[in-house]
Structures are given as C-alpha cells and as structure tokens.
C-alpha cells in the first residue's frame, strides 16, 4: 500500500461468505499489485467452484428474510453504508489509488461518486411502488406488484473499483435482492473494504457475499449454471458480455451488460471551441482514459480544426503524469503491461497510417523502469479513418483527431461502429442539437458537456455496448420483476 491509512482494518484480504471472513476453500491466494511499480502489496483468495457455490447457498438462504425486511429498514441500512463510506472516503480513495493507480484526488472523487449511488438507491428503496390497474370487469381487482428478482451475481471491473460495485449492489439491496459479487482480480481490496463497511452498516449475513479469484471462469460458470441465480450484472468487455449472455440462456437469467464503448466526440464549427476543449479534457483524460465512456474518436469540423488542435495540444501537453501518491499527478499509470501494449499498438498503427503526433506518443519513465506503465497524454492529428484507434477501444490517454466537412458525413462516421455507449458533441445551433441528438446511435449523449455520469441518470448502451441501465429509477427496475395479480369474485 503506497499510503498510510487511518483505518488499517479496512484492508481485508479474505472472501466474505454467509457473514464470515474466510480464505478460499483451496487455501490458494493471488497477488494484488501496485500498477505503478508492479510490486505485490497484498494477497487475496484464489477462489474456485466450491467458494462460488458456498456464496450462492448463503445468498439463497438469506433471500427470504431480506426481501421481507421492510423497505424503510433496508433504506436505513443503505444510508448507514453511505455514511460510513463517506466517513472513510480518504482511506478508501487511498486504497483505490494503491491498487488501481489513479491520482489520489480522483480516487477520493470516485468514493464520493460511489457513495452517491448508495445514497440514491437508499432513497429509492422506499419508492418501489407497484400499480393499481383500473377495473376492467366488475368484481375484479387488478394490480402489478414489484418484487425483487432473487439472487444477483455482480461481476465488476478494475477501472472504477468502488463506483461500479456501488451502482450494482446498492440497487440490488434496495430492491430486496441478495448478492454474490466477484470483483476484478486487479482491484479486490477496494471491493472488500466496501463490503466490510456494509457489514458494519448492518447488512445481514448472507445478503452480500464476495468471492475473489484469479480464475473468473470457474466462479462465473457456477453462477451461470445455478438456476437460483436470477440475474447477472456485468461491466467489462463485449466478448465476455456476449459469453455471459449466451451461457446464461440455459437458466434464462435477467442480464444487465455494460460493455465496451467507442465514443465519438464531435465539434461543429458553431461550437464554443474553448468549452469543447475543456469537455474533451474531462471526458477523455479522466482515469487516464481508462473509462468505457471516454471519447475514442474526435471529429472536428474543418473550419475550426487548426484552432481546436492548437488549444487541445496546449492543454494535453500540460497534464502532469506521475504516481497516485504525488498530489500534482493528473494521470497515473495504466493498469498493467497488456493495457500499455495496446495503447502503443494503436498509436503506432495510427502513425503508420499518416497521423501526426502533436504531443506525447510514448511511454514515460522507462529509464527508471523498463516496463513502465506510464504513457504520455497524447494528441494525434489527421488520423486516418481506417486506424485501429478509431475502431477499437484504446483505453488510454490518447486523443485521436480528424476533420470532417458536413453534418451528414460526421453522423455517418459516428454511427459507423458496432458500439453505442456514449457520444458527445458541441454545437450552439439549437436545431442541430436536436437533429444530432436524435441521429446518434447510443445510450448516452453529452451535448456541450463532457462529464455525463450521475447517480440519478440512466447509464448504459445499445448495440455491442450492451443493454440494461444503471443509476436512476431504471437502475432499480433492473433488479425487480413485475407480478400481476388479478383478484376476482369481489362483486
Ligand atoms: C466505466 O467506464 O465503466 C464507467 C464510467 C462512469 O461511470 O462514468
């Protein structure tokens, strides 16, 4: 751990099943590494099928009592969880930064973001109303009840180790579901600390279970095959999401899949160029570009192309890269060697196809560590439309820019992708704003805005970016089904 914590007891390195902190059944562990140095700073259980089954048993056992717990009481527990998370925000931020690498200010910011989902769903827990349906036949009453779907399996990613767990687990618990969770093997300690605080908040034994593993497939296969697991919620890659959709068809589970993105960022000539540059900085360089909603393709209308590139390059070149522990750092290390190799591949490919590197374009600090995971924030200009970085998620601090001439052309380019998570555009023409918003094929549109996610907003995609929504009232509905009740003989 690269930081001193106030509450050292938040660093837990065990599974939590049926209210008991425990090692893997096999006794095996896997290392947790600091992405900045590659050094191992903790070990967590390397769970297998046995642990995965035990977690489901615990969640099944706890379900009836939890669903019967009054909504107000579930809400009170979630509120306490939110309060504890916020009270420990500094420590939790330090844990995130240690295992994920993001600068400390961003780590602490992520904790506030995570807690906002817990608070929101604590409030929504008491509002999961059903419907009374107007009488169609004399002597008959009809109603639609909302009920929790049952046991939920949550599989979460490394890029937002706190926020993604919070926005899955909080609505599940609010709805009355019980949960089995597998966090990313790169960032398990944040997840475990959150579960520890959930235990302190009064979440009963078995309601929230967490299983760590380096063999995701072993754990996921058990959950996929078990018909008592009624829902899978997953954030991660599109191929894994498709695999889960395919395999869960055997037991017809409900699914929410938050998958890859390839967001276009369009700047029209009528836009405020300074605001567009700021929006791109916020959207692109958050978490070092390791977000599924971050712009991957920047299209700028030809009249303002030069001006936009100049301002963007100046801002990007000024970004400070360094370890999470340095308060000056704005961009941390990438998560691992594979991640940085992909960034290099994309930049090299774009350059080979004629792109100009306006700033960045290389690894940093290799003199200190040959396998350095730091990549310089990069602007690529004149990127050819065939470049890999325009078609696959780069997941790094690289802004590839090209120019376009007409609105029709750029809409076609923006939609020419199998993905459809976020899109962004800047324009001050109100008619264009409505036209382009309607034309973009995606689940989220940022109009003159680069920071789009919020607990009260529905987050999710279309096409290969998945389905289901997180956050907002829609995020609660994902964890409930409707039971229609028709009562006759009342006349
Ligand atoms: C993600 O990149 O997976 C989520 C980003 C967000 O919540 O804004």
Short mmCIF file of C-alpha atoms and ligand atoms in Angstrom, two decimals:
data_model
loop_
_atom_site.label_atom_id
_atom_site.label_comp_id
_atom_site.label_asym_id
_atom_site.label_seq_id
_atom_site.Cartn_x
_atom_site.Cartn_y
_atom_site.Cartn_z
CA UNK A 1 0.00 0.00 0.00
CA UNK A 2 1.54 3.33 -1.04
CA UNK A 3 -0.34 5.32 1.66
CA UNK A 4 -0.79 5.35 5.41
CA UNK A 5 -4.44 4.76 6.35
CA UNK A 6 -6.37 5.99 9.36
CA UNK A 7 -8.26 2.73 9.47
CA UNK A 8 -5.78 -0.03 8.63
CA UNK A 9 -8.55 -2.56 9.36
CA UNK A 10 -10.21 -1.57 6.08
CA UNK A 11 -7.57 -3.58 4.25
CA UNK A 12 -9.16 -7.03 4.29
CA UNK A 13 -7.78 -9.89 2.23
CA UNK A 14 -10.43 -12.59 2.58
CA UNK A 15 -13.71 -13.60 1.00
CA UNK A 16 -16.93 -12.73 2.79
CA UNK A 17 -19.49 -15.52 2.63
CA UNK A 18 -22.53 -16.01 4.89
CA UNK A 19 -21.23 -13.26 7.17
CA UNK A 20 -17.85 -14.95 7.70
CA UNK A 21 -14.49 -13.60 6.51
CA UNK A 22 -12.65 -16.60 5.11
CA UNK A 23 -9.90 -17.81 2.80
CA UNK A 24 -10.50 -19.79 -0.39
CA UNK A 25 -11.55 -23.42 0.12
CA UNK A 26 -8.33 -24.44 -1.66
CA UNK A 27 -6.21 -22.19 0.57
CA UNK A 28 -4.73 -20.63 -2.58
CA UNK A 29 -4.13 -16.90 -2.99
CA UNK A 30 -3.39 -14.47 -5.82
CA UNK A 31 -1.25 -11.33 -5.62
CA UNK A 32 -2.51 -7.75 -5.79
CA UNK A 33 0.00 -5.46 -7.49
CA UNK A 34 0.66 -1.75 -7.49
CA UNK A 35 0.27 -0.86 -11.21
CA UNK A 36 2.88 1.90 -10.91
CA UNK A 37 5.68 -0.38 -9.75
CA UNK A 38 4.47 -3.91 -10.38
CA UNK A 39 5.17 -4.69 -6.71
CA UNK A 40 2.84 -7.05 -4.88
CA UNK A 41 1.38 -5.45 -1.77
CA UNK A 42 -1.32 -7.97 -0.77
CA UNK A 43 -2.70 -11.42 -1.46
CA UNK A 44 -6.39 -12.34 -1.71
CA UNK A 45 -8.11 -15.74 -2.00
CA UNK A 46 -7.95 -17.55 -5.31
CA UNK A 47 -11.45 -18.97 -5.09
CA UNK A 48 -12.81 -21.86 -7.11
CA UNK A 49 -16.16 -23.56 -7.75
CA UNK A 50 -16.54 -24.55 -4.10
CA UNK A 51 -16.37 -20.95 -2.87
CA UNK A 52 -18.68 -19.80 -5.67
CA UNK A 53 -21.26 -22.42 -4.63
CA UNK A 54 -20.96 -21.50 -0.95
CA UNK A 55 -21.65 -17.86 -1.82
CA UNK A 56 -24.81 -18.80 -3.73
CA UNK A 57 -26.01 -21.03 -0.88
CA UNK A 58 -25.56 -18.12 1.53
CA UNK A 59 -27.38 -15.68 -0.76
CA UNK A 60 -30.27 -18.12 -1.32
CA UNK A 61 -30.55 -18.76 2.42
CA UNK A 62 -30.64 -15.02 3.20
CA UNK A 63 -33.07 -14.03 0.45
CA UNK A 64 -36.45 -14.66 2.10
CA UNK A 65 -35.63 -12.68 5.22
CA UNK A 66 -34.06 -9.80 3.26
CA UNK A 67 -36.95 -9.43 0.82
CA UNK A 68 -39.34 -9.46 3.79
CA UNK A 69 -37.35 -6.76 5.58
CA UNK A 70 -39.41 -3.55 5.36
CA UNK A 71 -38.16 -1.23 2.64
CA UNK A 72 -37.65 1.52 5.19
CA UNK A 73 -35.29 -0.71 7.18
CA UNK A 74 -33.34 -1.70 4.06
CA UNK A 75 -33.12 2.00 3.22
CA UNK A 76 -31.79 2.79 6.70
CA UNK A 77 -29.04 0.18 6.33
CA UNK A 78 -28.06 1.59 2.93
CA UNK A 79 -28.00 5.12 4.38
CA UNK A 80 -25.66 3.94 7.14
CA UNK A 81 -23.48 2.31 4.48
CA UNK A 82 -23.37 5.59 2.56
CA UNK A 83 -22.41 7.49 5.74
CA UNK A 84 -19.64 5.03 6.57
CA UNK A 85 -18.26 5.16 3.02
CA UNK A 86 -18.17 8.96 3.14
CA UNK A 87 -16.60 8.95 6.61
CA UNK A 88 -13.82 6.69 5.27
CA UNK A 89 -13.53 8.46 1.87
CA UNK A 90 -9.85 9.37 2.33
CA UNK A 91 -8.82 5.85 3.27
CA UNK A 92 -10.94 4.26 0.55
CA UNK A 93 -9.54 6.70 -2.01
CA UNK A 94 -6.04 5.69 -0.94
CA UNK A 95 -6.89 2.02 -1.36
CA UNK A 96 -8.24 2.67 -4.88
CA UNK A 97 -5.16 4.66 -5.82
CA UNK A 98 -2.84 1.95 -4.48
CA UNK A 99 -4.34 -0.88 -6.47
CA UNK A 100 -5.73 0.95 -9.49
CA UNK A 101 -3.20 3.76 -9.90
CA UNK A 102 -5.48 6.78 -10.34
CA UNK A 103 -4.30 10.01 -8.69
CA UNK A 104 -5.46 10.33 -5.09
CA UNK A 105 -7.84 13.22 -5.77
CA UNK A 106 -9.55 11.04 -8.39
CA UNK A 107 -9.56 8.07 -6.01
CA UNK A 108 -11.31 10.11 -3.33
CA UNK A 109 -13.60 11.57 -6.01
CA UNK A 110 -14.55 8.06 -7.06
CA UNK A 111 -15.59 7.27 -3.48
CA UNK A 112 -17.97 10.24 -3.45
CA UNK A 113 -19.28 9.05 -6.83
CA UNK A 114 -19.76 5.50 -5.48
CA UNK A 115 -21.50 6.76 -2.34
CA UNK A 116 -23.87 8.87 -4.42
CA UNK A 117 -25.34 5.63 -5.83
CA UNK A 118 -25.73 4.14 -2.36
CA UNK A 119 -27.50 7.27 -1.13
CA UNK A 120 -29.71 7.48 -4.22
CA UNK A 121 -30.83 3.84 -4.01
CA UNK A 122 -31.35 4.08 -0.25
CA UNK A 123 -33.89 6.76 -1.06
CA UNK A 124 -35.40 4.81 -3.96
CA UNK A 125 -35.82 1.66 -1.83
CA UNK A 126 -38.93 3.14 -0.26
CA UNK A 127 -40.41 4.19 -3.59
CA UNK A 128 -40.52 0.90 -5.48
CA UNK A 129 -44.26 1.24 -5.83
CA UNK A 130 -46.45 -1.06 -7.87
CA UNK A 131 -49.61 -0.12 -9.77
CA UNK A 132 -53.32 -0.47 -9.18
CA UNK A 133 -54.89 -1.06 -12.58
CA UNK A 134 -58.31 0.50 -13.28
CA UNK A 135 -61.06 -2.06 -13.02
CA UNK A 136 -61.88 -3.64 -16.41
CA UNK A 137 -64.56 -6.07 -15.23
CA UNK A 138 -67.00 -5.62 -12.35
CA UNK A 139 -65.97 -7.54 -9.23
CA UNK A 140 -62.36 -7.90 -10.26
CA UNK A 141 -59.28 -6.08 -8.95
CA UNK A 142 -56.00 -5.95 -10.82
CA UNK A 143 -52.61 -4.88 -9.58
CA UNK A 144 -48.95 -5.02 -10.60
CA UNK A 145 -46.54 -5.69 -7.74
CA UNK A 146 -42.80 -5.09 -7.95
CA UNK A 147 -40.74 -7.89 -6.46
CA UNK A 148 -37.01 -8.50 -6.13
CA UNK A 149 -35.69 -10.85 -8.82
CA UNK A 150 -33.77 -13.01 -6.32
CA UNK A 151 -30.08 -13.76 -6.05
CA UNK A 152 -27.95 -11.41 -8.19
CA UNK A 153 -24.41 -12.13 -9.40
CA UNK A 154 -22.37 -8.93 -9.85
CA UNK A 155 -19.12 -9.09 -11.82
CA UNK A 156 -17.25 -5.80 -11.66
CA UNK A 157 -14.28 -4.16 -13.45
CA UNK A 158 -10.99 -2.66 -12.29
CA UNK A 159 -11.32 0.85 -13.75
CA UNK A 160 -13.83 2.08 -11.13
CA UNK A 161 -13.38 -0.47 -8.35
CA UNK A 162 -15.76 1.32 -5.96
CA UNK A 163 -18.31 3.04 -8.19
CA UNK A 164 -19.18 0.03 -10.33
CA UNK A 165 -19.77 -2.15 -7.27
CA UNK A 166 -21.87 0.52 -5.59
CA UNK A 167 -24.11 1.07 -8.58
CA UNK A 168 -24.83 -2.65 -8.85
CA UNK A 169 -25.04 -3.67 -5.20
CA UNK A 170 -26.94 -0.66 -3.85
CA UNK A 171 -29.96 -1.07 -6.19
CA UNK A 172 -29.90 -4.85 -5.71
CA UNK A 173 -30.09 -4.50 -1.92
CA UNK A 174 -32.64 -1.69 -2.20
CA UNK A 175 -34.87 -3.93 -4.30
CA UNK A 176 -34.63 -6.76 -1.76
CA UNK A 177 -32.22 -8.99 -3.70
CA UNK A 178 -29.23 -10.77 -2.19
CA UNK A 179 -25.87 -10.64 -3.94
CA UNK A 180 -22.84 -12.69 -4.84
CA UNK A 181 -20.05 -10.50 -6.16
CA UNK A 182 -16.76 -11.11 -7.93
CA UNK A 183 -14.58 -8.00 -8.18
CA UNK A 184 -11.78 -7.66 -10.73
CA UNK A 185 -8.66 -9.52 -9.62
CA UNK A 186 -6.60 -6.33 -10.19
CA UNK A 187 -8.61 -4.31 -7.63
CA UNK A 188 -10.14 -6.55 -4.96
CA UNK A 189 -9.13 -4.58 -1.86
CA UNK A 190 -11.44 -1.65 -2.57
CA UNK A 191 -14.36 -4.06 -3.01
CA UNK A 192 -13.53 -5.86 0.23
CA UNK A 193 -13.28 -2.58 2.15
CA UNK A 194 -16.73 -1.58 0.87
CA UNK A 195 -18.15 -4.94 1.93
CA UNK A 196 -16.57 -4.52 5.36
CA UNK A 197 -18.36 -1.18 5.72
CA UNK A 198 -21.61 -2.79 4.52
CA UNK A 199 -21.23 -5.35 7.31
CA UNK A 200 -20.67 -2.50 9.79
CA UNK A 201 -23.75 -0.75 8.43
CA UNK A 202 -25.86 -3.78 9.36
CA UNK A 203 -26.27 -5.68 6.09
CA UNK A 204 -27.26 -9.11 7.44
CA UNK A 205 -25.12 -12.22 6.96
CA UNK A 206 -25.55 -13.82 3.54
CA UNK A 207 -27.16 -10.78 1.94
CA UNK A 208 -23.88 -9.61 0.41
CA UNK A 209 -21.18 -12.16 -0.38
CA UNK A 210 -17.88 -11.53 -2.12
CA UNK A 211 -15.59 -14.04 -3.78
CA UNK A 212 -12.13 -13.19 -5.12
CA UNK A 213 -10.43 -15.20 -7.78
CA UNK A 214 -7.80 -15.23 -10.47
CA UNK A 215 -9.96 -17.79 -12.36
CA UNK A 216 -13.08 -15.80 -13.19
CA UNK A 217 -14.42 -18.54 -15.44
CA UNK A 218 -14.52 -21.11 -12.62
CA UNK A 219 -16.62 -18.82 -10.45
CA UNK A 220 -18.79 -17.44 -13.27
CA UNK A 221 -19.58 -20.93 -14.62
CA UNK A 222 -21.07 -21.95 -11.25
CA UNK A 223 -23.21 -18.83 -11.15
CA UNK A 224 -24.26 -19.22 -14.79
CA UNK A 225 -25.37 -22.82 -14.25
CA UNK A 226 -27.23 -22.27 -11.00
CA UNK A 227 -30.89 -21.53 -11.74
CA UNK A 228 -31.25 -19.88 -8.33
CA UNK A 229 -29.06 -17.02 -9.52
CA UNK A 230 -31.73 -14.97 -11.26
CA UNK A 231 -29.72 -12.07 -12.58
CA UNK A 232 -26.20 -11.31 -13.75
CA UNK A 233 -24.96 -7.74 -13.85
CA UNK A 234 -21.63 -7.29 -15.57
CA UNK A 235 -19.37 -4.40 -16.54
CA UNK A 236 -16.48 -5.32 -18.79
CA UNK A 237 -15.57 -6.32 -22.31
CA UNK A 238 -18.02 -7.06 -25.09
CA UNK A 239 -16.70 -10.60 -25.79
CA UNK A 240 -17.14 -11.56 -22.12
CA UNK A 241 -20.59 -9.93 -22.06
CA UNK A 242 -21.65 -11.96 -25.10
CA UNK A 243 -20.31 -15.12 -23.48
CA UNK A 244 -22.36 -14.42 -20.33
CA UNK A 245 -25.48 -13.74 -22.41
CA UNK A 246 -25.02 -16.99 -24.29
CA UNK A 247 -24.24 -19.15 -21.28
CA UNK A 248 -26.94 -17.69 -19.05
CA UNK A 249 -29.59 -18.60 -21.60
CA UNK A 250 -29.64 -22.12 -20.13
CA UNK A 251 -31.22 -20.76 -16.97
CA UNK A 252 -32.83 -17.71 -18.63
CA UNK A 253 -31.41 -15.14 -16.25
CA UNK A 254 -32.11 -11.46 -16.36
CA UNK A 255 -28.99 -9.64 -17.60
CA UNK A 256 -27.53 -6.15 -17.46
CA UNK A 257 -24.41 -5.75 -19.58
CA UNK A 258 -22.34 -2.57 -19.50
CA UNK A 259 -19.80 -3.34 -22.21
CA UNK A 260 -17.21 -1.63 -24.36
CA UNK A 261 -17.61 1.75 -25.96
CA UNK A 262 -16.01 3.69 -28.80
CA UNK A 263 -17.39 7.15 -28.17
CA UNK A 264 -17.33 9.79 -30.90
CA UNK A 265 -16.67 13.39 -29.84
CA UNK A 266 -17.87 15.85 -32.47
CA UNK A 267 -17.08 19.55 -32.57
CA UNK A 268 -19.15 21.58 -35.01
CA UNK A 269 -17.90 24.89 -36.37
CA UNK A 270 -20.64 26.78 -34.47
CA UNK A 271 -19.39 25.42 -31.12
CA UNK A 272 -17.60 27.26 -28.35
CA UNK A 273 -14.11 25.88 -29.06
CA UNK A 274 -12.77 26.53 -25.56
CA UNK A 275 -15.70 24.73 -23.98
CA UNK A 276 -15.27 21.82 -26.38
CA UNK A 277 -11.59 21.50 -25.47
CA UNK A 278 -12.48 21.52 -21.76
CA UNK A 279 -15.22 18.94 -22.35
CA UNK A 280 -12.80 16.69 -24.19
CA UNK A 281 -10.20 17.03 -21.42
CA UNK A 282 -12.80 16.00 -18.82
CA UNK A 283 -14.22 13.13 -20.82
CA UNK A 284 -11.01 11.79 -22.35
CA UNK A 285 -8.41 12.06 -19.60
CA UNK A 286 -10.49 11.04 -16.57
CA UNK A 287 -8.86 7.93 -15.09
CA UNK A 288 -6.10 8.22 -17.71
CA UNK A 289 -8.57 7.44 -20.48
CA UNK A 290 -9.46 4.11 -18.89
CA UNK A 291 -13.24 4.54 -19.00
CA UNK A 292 -15.76 2.94 -21.29
CA UNK A 293 -17.49 6.27 -21.94
CA UNK A 294 -14.35 8.19 -22.87
CA UNK A 295 -14.08 9.66 -26.37
CA UNK A 296 -12.12 7.43 -28.70
CA UNK A 297 -12.72 9.31 -31.96
CA UNK A 298 -12.59 13.09 -32.16
CA UNK A 299 -14.16 14.68 -35.25
CA UNK A 300 -13.68 18.43 -35.71
CA UNK A 301 -15.29 20.47 -38.50
CA UNK A 302 -12.62 21.69 -40.92
CA UNK A 303 -13.14 25.45 -40.35
CA UNK A 304 -12.08 25.21 -36.67
CA UNK A 305 -9.79 22.16 -36.95
CA UNK A 306 -6.46 24.03 -36.62
CA UNK A 307 -7.64 26.25 -33.74
CA UNK A 308 -9.09 23.29 -31.85
CA UNK A 309 -5.91 21.21 -32.24
CA UNK A 310 -3.73 24.07 -31.04
CA UNK A 311 -5.75 24.62 -27.86
CA UNK A 312 -6.14 20.90 -27.19
CA UNK A 313 -2.43 20.21 -27.61
CA UNK A 314 -1.53 23.00 -25.22
CA UNK A 315 -3.86 21.59 -22.53
CA UNK A 316 -2.80 17.96 -23.02
CA UNK A 317 0.94 18.75 -23.02
CA UNK A 318 0.48 20.44 -19.63
CA UNK A 319 -1.01 17.36 -17.94
CA UNK A 320 1.17 16.06 -15.12
CA UNK A 321 1.88 12.33 -15.19
CA UNK A 322 3.05 10.58 -12.05
CA UNK A 323 2.30 8.25 -9.17
CA UNK A 324 -1.02 8.42 -7.34
CA UNK A 325 0.80 9.47 -4.18
CA UNK A 326 2.09 12.72 -5.75
CA UNK A 327 -0.58 15.41 -5.23
CA UNK A 328 0.49 17.05 -8.50
CA UNK A 329 -0.31 13.96 -10.60
CA UNK A 330 -3.23 14.20 -13.01
CA UNK A 331 -2.59 10.99 -14.94
CA UNK A 332 -1.43 7.81 -13.20
CA UNK A 333 -0.03 4.57 -14.57
CA UNK A 334 -2.04 2.29 -16.82
CA UNK A 335 -3.40 -0.79 -15.09
CA UNK A 336 -0.88 -3.33 -16.49
CA UNK A 337 1.57 -4.27 -19.24
CA UNK A 338 -1.18 -5.56 -21.55
CA UNK A 339 -3.02 -2.23 -21.33
CA UNK A 340 0.01 -0.17 -22.25
CA UNK A 341 0.98 -2.54 -25.06
CA UNK A 342 -2.46 -1.95 -26.62
CA UNK A 343 -2.04 1.83 -26.40
CA UNK A 344 1.36 1.59 -28.10
CA UNK A 345 -0.08 -0.64 -30.80
CA UNK A 346 -2.87 1.86 -31.52
CA UNK A 347 -0.58 4.89 -31.61
CA UNK A 348 2.00 3.13 -33.81
CA UNK A 349 -0.73 1.95 -36.16
CA UNK A 350 -2.20 5.47 -36.46
CA UNK A 351 1.24 6.95 -37.15
CA UNK A 352 1.97 4.28 -39.77
CA UNK A 353 -1.28 5.39 -41.48
CA UNK A 354 -0.17 9.02 -41.57
CA UNK A 355 -1.21 10.51 -38.21
CA UNK A 356 0.89 13.32 -36.70
CA UNK A 357 1.86 13.14 -33.02
CA UNK A 358 1.25 16.67 -31.67
CA UNK A 359 2.23 15.76 -28.12
CA UNK A 360 3.02 12.54 -26.24
CA UNK A 361 3.16 9.36 -28.26
CA UNK A 362 5.49 7.44 -25.95
CA UNK A 363 5.93 5.66 -22.66
CA UNK A 364 7.35 7.72 -19.81
CA UNK A 365 9.88 6.96 -17.07
CA UNK A 366 11.37 3.93 -18.87
CA UNK A 367 14.80 4.95 -17.60
CA UNK A 368 13.51 4.19 -14.09
CA UNK A 369 11.65 1.03 -15.04
CA UNK A 370 11.93 -0.58 -18.46
CA UNK A 371 8.38 -1.97 -18.19
CA UNK A 372 6.97 1.40 -17.11
CA UNK A 373 3.17 1.56 -17.25
CA UNK A 374 3.08 5.34 -17.64
CA UNK A 375 2.03 6.68 -21.04
CA UNK A 376 2.34 10.31 -22.05
CA UNK A 377 -1.00 12.05 -22.70
CA UNK A 378 -1.18 12.13 -26.48
CA UNK A 379 -2.84 14.09 -29.27
CA UNK A 380 -2.84 12.54 -32.73
CA UNK A 381 -3.89 14.73 -35.67
CA UNK A 382 -5.00 13.76 -39.20
CA UNK A 383 -5.84 10.25 -38.07
CA UNK A 384 -6.92 8.10 -40.98
CA UNK A 385 -10.42 6.68 -40.64
CA UNK A 386 -9.02 3.17 -41.05
CA UNK A 387 -6.78 3.48 -37.96
CA UNK A 388 -7.30 0.90 -35.23
CA UNK A 389 -7.81 3.60 -32.61
CA UNK A 390 -10.98 4.68 -34.43
CA UNK A 391 -12.46 1.19 -34.33
CA UNK A 392 -11.31 -0.44 -31.07
CA UNK A 393 -11.30 0.96 -27.55
CA UNK A 394 -7.79 2.24 -26.77
CA UNK A 395 -8.43 2.64 -23.02
CA UNK A 396 -5.59 5.10 -22.54
CA UNK A 397 -4.72 8.81 -22.59
CA UNK A 398 -4.78 9.21 -26.37
CA UNK A 399 -6.99 11.68 -28.24
CA UNK A 400 -7.08 10.81 -31.98
CA UNK A 401 -8.45 13.71 -34.03
CA UNK A 402 -9.58 14.04 -37.62
CA UNK A 403 -11.57 16.62 -39.56
CA UNK A 404 -14.95 16.46 -41.30
CA UNK A 405 -16.91 18.71 -43.65
CA UNK A 406 -20.64 18.16 -43.18
CA UNK A 407 -23.14 17.15 -40.51
CA UNK A 408 -24.37 14.20 -42.62
CA UNK A 409 -20.81 12.94 -43.04
CA UNK A 410 -20.00 13.08 -39.34
CA UNK A 411 -23.25 11.41 -38.28
CA UNK A 412 -22.46 8.57 -40.65
CA UNK A 413 -18.93 8.29 -39.22
CA UNK A 414 -20.14 8.45 -35.62
CA UNK A 415 -22.66 5.68 -36.16
CA UNK A 416 -20.28 3.52 -38.18
CA UNK A 417 -19.38 1.41 -35.16
CA UNK A 418 -20.70 -1.77 -33.60
CA UNK A 419 -20.60 0.06 -30.25
CA UNK A 420 -23.15 2.53 -28.93
CA UNK A 421 -22.42 3.60 -25.37
CA UNK A 422 -21.68 7.35 -25.16
CA UNK A 423 -21.44 10.10 -27.80
CA UNK A 424 -20.56 13.75 -27.32
CA UNK A 425 -21.00 16.79 -29.50
CA UNK A 426 -20.53 20.53 -29.21
CA UNK A 427 -22.75 22.95 -31.09
CA UNK A 428 -24.54 26.19 -30.35
CA UNK A 429 -27.17 25.69 -33.04
CA UNK A 430 -30.34 24.54 -31.27
CA UNK A 431 -31.81 22.89 -34.36
CA UNK A 432 -28.62 20.97 -34.94
CA UNK A 433 -28.56 19.94 -31.29
CA UNK A 434 -31.97 18.26 -31.68
CA UNK A 435 -31.14 16.71 -35.06
CA UNK A 436 -27.81 15.26 -33.99
CA UNK A 437 -29.10 14.03 -30.62
CA UNK A 438 -31.83 12.10 -32.43
CA UNK A 439 -29.47 10.71 -35.06
CA UNK A 440 -26.75 9.32 -32.81
CA UNK A 441 -26.98 5.57 -32.14
CA UNK A 442 -26.01 5.30 -28.47
CA UNK A 443 -27.33 5.12 -24.92
CA UNK A 444 -25.81 8.38 -23.61
CA UNK A 445 -25.35 11.75 -25.32
CA UNK A 446 -23.28 14.58 -23.91
CA UNK A 447 -24.39 17.85 -25.56
CA UNK A 448 -21.91 20.63 -24.80
CA UNK A 449 -20.90 18.52 -21.79
CA UNK A 450 -18.06 16.06 -21.20
CA UNK A 451 -18.94 14.75 -17.73
CA UNK A 452 -22.16 12.82 -18.19
CA UNK A 453 -22.45 10.16 -15.47
CA UNK A 454 -24.59 10.79 -12.38
CA UNK A 455 -26.46 8.62 -9.90
CA UNK A 456 -29.84 9.98 -10.98
CA UNK A 457 -29.18 9.35 -14.69
CA UNK A 458 -29.64 6.10 -16.65
CA UNK A 459 -26.22 4.76 -17.70
CA UNK A 460 -25.97 2.12 -20.42
CA UNK A 461 -25.59 1.43 -24.10
CA UNK A 462 -27.07 -0.02 -27.26
CA UNK A 463 -25.66 -2.39 -29.90
CA UNK A 464 -22.41 -4.11 -28.81
CA UNK A 465 -22.18 -1.81 -25.78
CA UNK A 466 -24.81 -3.98 -24.10
CA UNK A 467 -28.19 -3.48 -22.52
CA UNK A 468 -29.75 -2.67 -19.17
CA UNK A 469 -29.33 0.60 -17.28
CA UNK A 470 -27.55 1.54 -14.07
CA UNK A 471 -28.38 4.51 -11.88
CA UNK A 472 -31.76 6.31 -11.83
CA UNK A 473 -35.17 4.71 -11.39
CA UNK A 474 -34.37 2.46 -14.34
CA UNK A 475 -31.40 1.08 -12.43
CA UNK A 476 -33.71 -0.11 -9.66
CA UNK A 477 -36.15 -1.73 -12.08
CA UNK A 478 -33.31 -3.94 -13.34
CA UNK A 479 -33.43 -5.79 -10.01
CA UNK A 480 -37.21 -6.26 -9.90
CA UNK A 481 -39.82 -8.14 -11.81
CA UNK A 482 -43.50 -7.41 -12.12
CA UNK A 483 -46.08 -9.73 -10.61
CA UNK A 484 -49.56 -9.10 -11.99
CA UNK A 485 -52.30 -10.04 -9.56
CA UNK A 486 -55.92 -10.45 -10.69
CA UNK A 487 -58.45 -10.93 -7.91
CA UNK A 488 -61.96 -11.96 -8.88
CA UNK A 489 -65.26 -12.61 -7.10
CA UNK A 490 -65.35 -9.23 -5.39
CA UNK A 491 -68.82 -8.17 -6.54
C1 LIG B 1 -16.95 2.92 -16.90
O1 LIG B 1 -16.08 3.40 -17.58
O2 LIG B 1 -17.06 1.68 -16.82
C2 LIG B 1 -17.92 3.76 -16.11
C3 LIG B 1 -17.68 5.19 -16.25
C4 LIG B 1 -18.62 6.05 -15.46
O3 LIG B 1 -19.35 5.61 -14.58
O4 LIG B 1 -18.63 7.24 -15.74
#
